[in-house]
Amino acid sequence: MSSIKTIMKHPLIAPSLLSADFSHFAEAVAAIDASGAEWVHLDVMDGHFVPNLTFGPKLAADLRPQSRGVFDVHLMVYEPENLARAFAQTGADYITFHAEALVHSHRLLMVIRKLGKKGGISVVPSTPVSGIAELLPFVDLVLVMTVDPGFGGQALIPSCLEKIKTLVQIREQRQYEFLISVDGGVNESTASLVREAGADVLVTGSAFFNAQDKAALVRRLKGLET
Ligand code: DX5
Ligand code: ZN
């Protein structure tokens, strides 16, 4: 039964470069590869949609040859169309943008897929699953924000976990195929709650880059050891 599969699975881990030392990105992706984490999460911020600025497509292009990981781009920007196209040229694998950032989300999802990339939609804590229901047949990934986006190191908002359970139910009922990724405040204390809710991908920023033993942290986040 798929419900049993959901309980038994171990999620993919996506460390976020937002919490890396910005003067040592190459070392950061090497540490991610060495840890056993499968994905690299790139948080792109424009200083408008969120009150912070990070980096653009050149960083992804420069890091691409240095990493085996799946590049998981999270666009926290208004007017994400241009950046989505630019990141598609960099070797990004998943390109996720915010439902709150533009009106014509379906059109951009189609553009991303046409560029040969996986398209994701994200929701901030105040946006319900119903706000993206019409997009779910067309997405490869849903990124559930469990903090207000903009900064690493914030505490997970527990009520957001209900959205993961709702998405799991909808996916089962309608035979959709998107992955459910969870972003914000995921650490050793909260990971079991996120796994039990049914997440497929755990984004981890501060917990990962603060950990002395990153491989052990990854195993614990996956639920492979306590
Ligand atoms: C927040 C970013 C997250 C952040 C997660 O706006 O989208 O990816 O880096 O960091 P932690 O795990 O520290 O909450
Ligand atoms: Zn993110």
XYZ file of C-alpha atoms and ligand atoms in Angstrom:
241
model
C 0.000 0.000 0.000
C 1.294 3.461 -0.772
C 0.577 4.650 2.773
C 3.023 2.051 4.123
C 5.575 3.064 1.507
C 5.212 6.651 2.700
C 5.976 5.676 6.295
C 8.977 3.490 5.383
C 10.816 5.705 2.921
C 13.899 7.781 3.642
C 13.865 11.289 2.225
C 16.458 12.862 -0.027
C 18.559 15.555 1.669
C 19.113 18.977 0.064
C 21.621 21.145 1.966
C 21.140 24.843 1.252
C 24.118 26.950 0.180
C 22.463 29.899 1.935
C 24.103 28.714 5.161
C 27.519 28.052 3.583
C 30.486 30.394 3.881
C 29.960 32.593 0.798
C 33.724 32.873 0.312
C 34.013 29.065 -0.040
C 31.194 27.732 -2.223
C 33.364 25.092 -3.917
C 34.246 23.608 -0.529
C 30.564 23.716 0.391
C 29.452 21.596 -2.560
C 32.354 19.206 -1.913
C 31.149 18.832 1.684
C 27.610 18.158 0.443
C 28.820 15.442 -1.947
C 30.944 13.846 0.793
C 28.087 13.824 3.297
C 25.815 11.494 1.340
C 23.255 14.237 0.642
C 21.864 13.859 -2.875
C 20.767 17.407 -3.739
C 22.228 20.928 -3.563
C 19.636 23.608 -2.734
C 20.324 27.066 -4.179
C 18.328 29.871 -2.536
C 17.993 32.790 -4.950
C 16.729 36.022 -3.342
C 16.021 39.378 -4.961
C 15.713 41.779 -2.011
C 12.045 42.408 -2.937
C 10.061 39.194 -2.675
C 12.162 38.499 0.409
C 14.261 40.989 2.403
C 17.616 39.481 1.471
C 19.919 39.058 -1.521
C 21.992 36.046 -2.481
C 23.310 34.990 -5.910
C 22.338 34.406 -9.512
C 22.797 31.854 -12.295
C 26.556 32.346 -12.661
C 27.151 30.682 -9.315
C 25.181 27.609 -10.409
C 27.063 27.489 -13.721
C 30.435 27.740 -11.995
C 29.587 25.122 -9.366
C 27.933 22.645 -11.744
C 31.170 20.884 -12.765
C 32.257 20.641 -9.128
C 29.286 18.649 -7.811
C 27.560 15.328 -8.435
C 24.393 16.586 -6.747
C 21.015 17.422 -8.210
C 20.830 21.223 -8.426
C 17.592 22.355 -6.798
C 17.046 26.055 -7.493
C 14.598 27.896 -5.218
C 13.683 31.268 -6.706
C 12.453 33.694 -4.042
C 12.030 36.528 -6.537
C 9.317 38.562 -8.173
C 9.011 38.140 -11.949
C 10.834 34.776 -11.905
C 10.482 34.208 -15.678
C 13.858 35.647 -16.731
C 15.850 34.000 -13.958
C 14.122 30.659 -14.552
C 15.303 30.746 -18.174
C 18.815 31.776 -17.101
C 19.081 29.004 -14.518
C 17.899 26.471 -17.102
C 21.102 27.274 -19.050
C 23.302 26.538 -16.013
C 22.666 22.843 -15.491
C 20.013 23.345 -12.844
C 17.806 20.265 -12.499
C 14.777 21.555 -10.562
C 13.639 25.165 -10.894
C 11.076 26.166 -8.290
C 9.362 29.535 -8.002
C 6.742 30.977 -5.656
C 3.025 30.878 -6.385
C 2.821 34.251 -4.635
C 5.335 35.850 -7.026
C 3.423 35.828 -10.292
C -0.035 35.379 -11.780
C 0.695 33.051 -14.689
C 2.363 30.186 -12.835
C 1.073 27.531 -15.206
C 2.705 29.249 -18.163
C 6.095 29.379 -16.430
C 5.861 25.723 -15.409
C 5.323 24.836 -19.059
C 8.300 26.981 -20.092
C 10.567 25.283 -17.528
C 9.528 21.832 -18.743
C 10.021 22.861 -22.350
C 13.570 23.878 -21.435
C 14.103 20.293 -20.285
C 14.002 21.031 -16.552
C 11.775 19.938 -13.686
C 9.358 22.635 -12.582
C 8.458 23.288 -8.965
C 5.996 25.529 -7.178
C 6.519 26.830 -3.645
C 4.165 28.269 -1.041
C 4.969 30.522 1.910
C 3.431 29.611 5.284
C 0.365 31.836 4.742
C -0.609 30.233 1.412
C -2.850 27.150 1.696
C -2.559 24.085 -0.534
C -5.857 25.120 -2.121
C -4.020 28.120 -3.588
C -1.975 25.819 -5.847
C -4.510 23.010 -6.368
C -4.970 23.788 -10.064
C -1.208 23.594 -10.654
C -0.610 20.176 -9.077
C -1.103 18.171 -12.314
C 1.681 20.224 -13.906
C 4.420 20.274 -11.263
C 7.393 18.001 -10.619
C 7.929 19.318 -7.092
C 6.010 21.219 -4.423
C 8.225 23.121 -1.990
C 6.439 23.680 1.303
C 8.029 26.557 3.194
C 7.979 25.931 6.928
C 9.434 29.367 7.757
C 8.827 32.792 6.270
C 11.437 32.785 3.498
C 14.445 35.073 3.485
C 16.838 33.772 6.097
C 18.328 30.552 7.385
C 18.278 29.516 11.009
C 14.606 30.174 11.769
C 12.307 27.850 13.733
C 9.971 25.528 11.828
C 6.286 26.527 12.022
C 4.572 23.238 13.020
C 1.161 24.090 11.521
C 2.758 24.042 8.039
C 3.258 20.288 8.381
C -0.468 19.770 7.755
C 0.132 20.952 4.190
C 2.512 18.051 3.595
C -0.160 15.584 4.717
C -2.751 17.262 2.485
C -0.398 17.083 -0.510
C 0.303 13.388 0.134
C -3.451 12.703 0.158
C -4.118 14.665 -3.028
C -1.194 12.977 -4.798
C -2.495 9.527 -3.854
C -6.101 10.284 -4.745
C -5.316 11.815 -8.131
C -2.242 9.773 -9.053
C -0.013 12.809 -9.420
C 3.756 12.372 -9.368
C 5.303 15.475 -7.794
C 7.874 15.296 -5.028
C 7.113 17.086 -1.755
C 10.056 19.108 -0.439
C 10.133 20.889 2.909
C 12.227 23.985 3.562
C 12.871 25.875 6.770
C 13.897 24.871 10.274
C 14.591 21.235 9.381
C 17.104 19.821 11.865
C 17.655 16.785 14.078
C 14.786 17.810 16.354
C 12.185 18.407 13.650
C 13.137 15.934 10.883
C 11.098 13.034 12.240
C 7.926 15.163 12.207
C 8.631 16.201 8.616
C 9.328 12.613 7.547
C 6.205 11.331 9.264
C 4.116 13.979 7.491
C 5.335 12.437 4.214
C 8.078 14.672 2.804
C 10.260 13.285 0.012
C 13.010 15.922 0.206
C 14.340 17.731 3.289
C 16.100 21.051 2.743
C 18.577 21.829 5.501
C 20.665 24.965 5.812
C 21.992 25.907 9.221
C 21.743 22.389 10.677
C 23.915 21.013 7.869
C 26.600 23.686 7.824
C 26.804 23.853 11.619
C 27.231 20.080 11.933
C 30.715 18.780 12.699
C 29.898 15.329 11.305
C 27.798 16.063 8.236
C 27.492 12.428 7.134
C 26.071 11.485 10.545
C 23.647 14.415 10.387
C 22.460 13.310 6.927
C 21.856 9.756 8.203
C 19.878 11.107 11.140
C 17.817 13.473 8.977
C 16.985 10.515 6.744
C 15.936 8.479 9.780
C 18.646 5.874 9.143
C 20.042 6.287 12.660
C 19.068 8.060 15.862
C 14.844 30.279 3.573
C 15.477 29.341 2.555
C 15.867 28.038 3.123
C 16.898 28.154 4.223
C 16.800 26.988 5.127
O 14.341 31.397 2.945
O 14.585 29.085 1.479
O 16.314 27.135 2.116
O 18.201 28.216 3.724
O 17.689 27.201 6.184
P 17.437 26.525 7.622
O 17.528 25.050 7.401
O 18.548 27.091 8.439
O 16.070 26.949 8.069
Zn 15.076 27.358 0.030
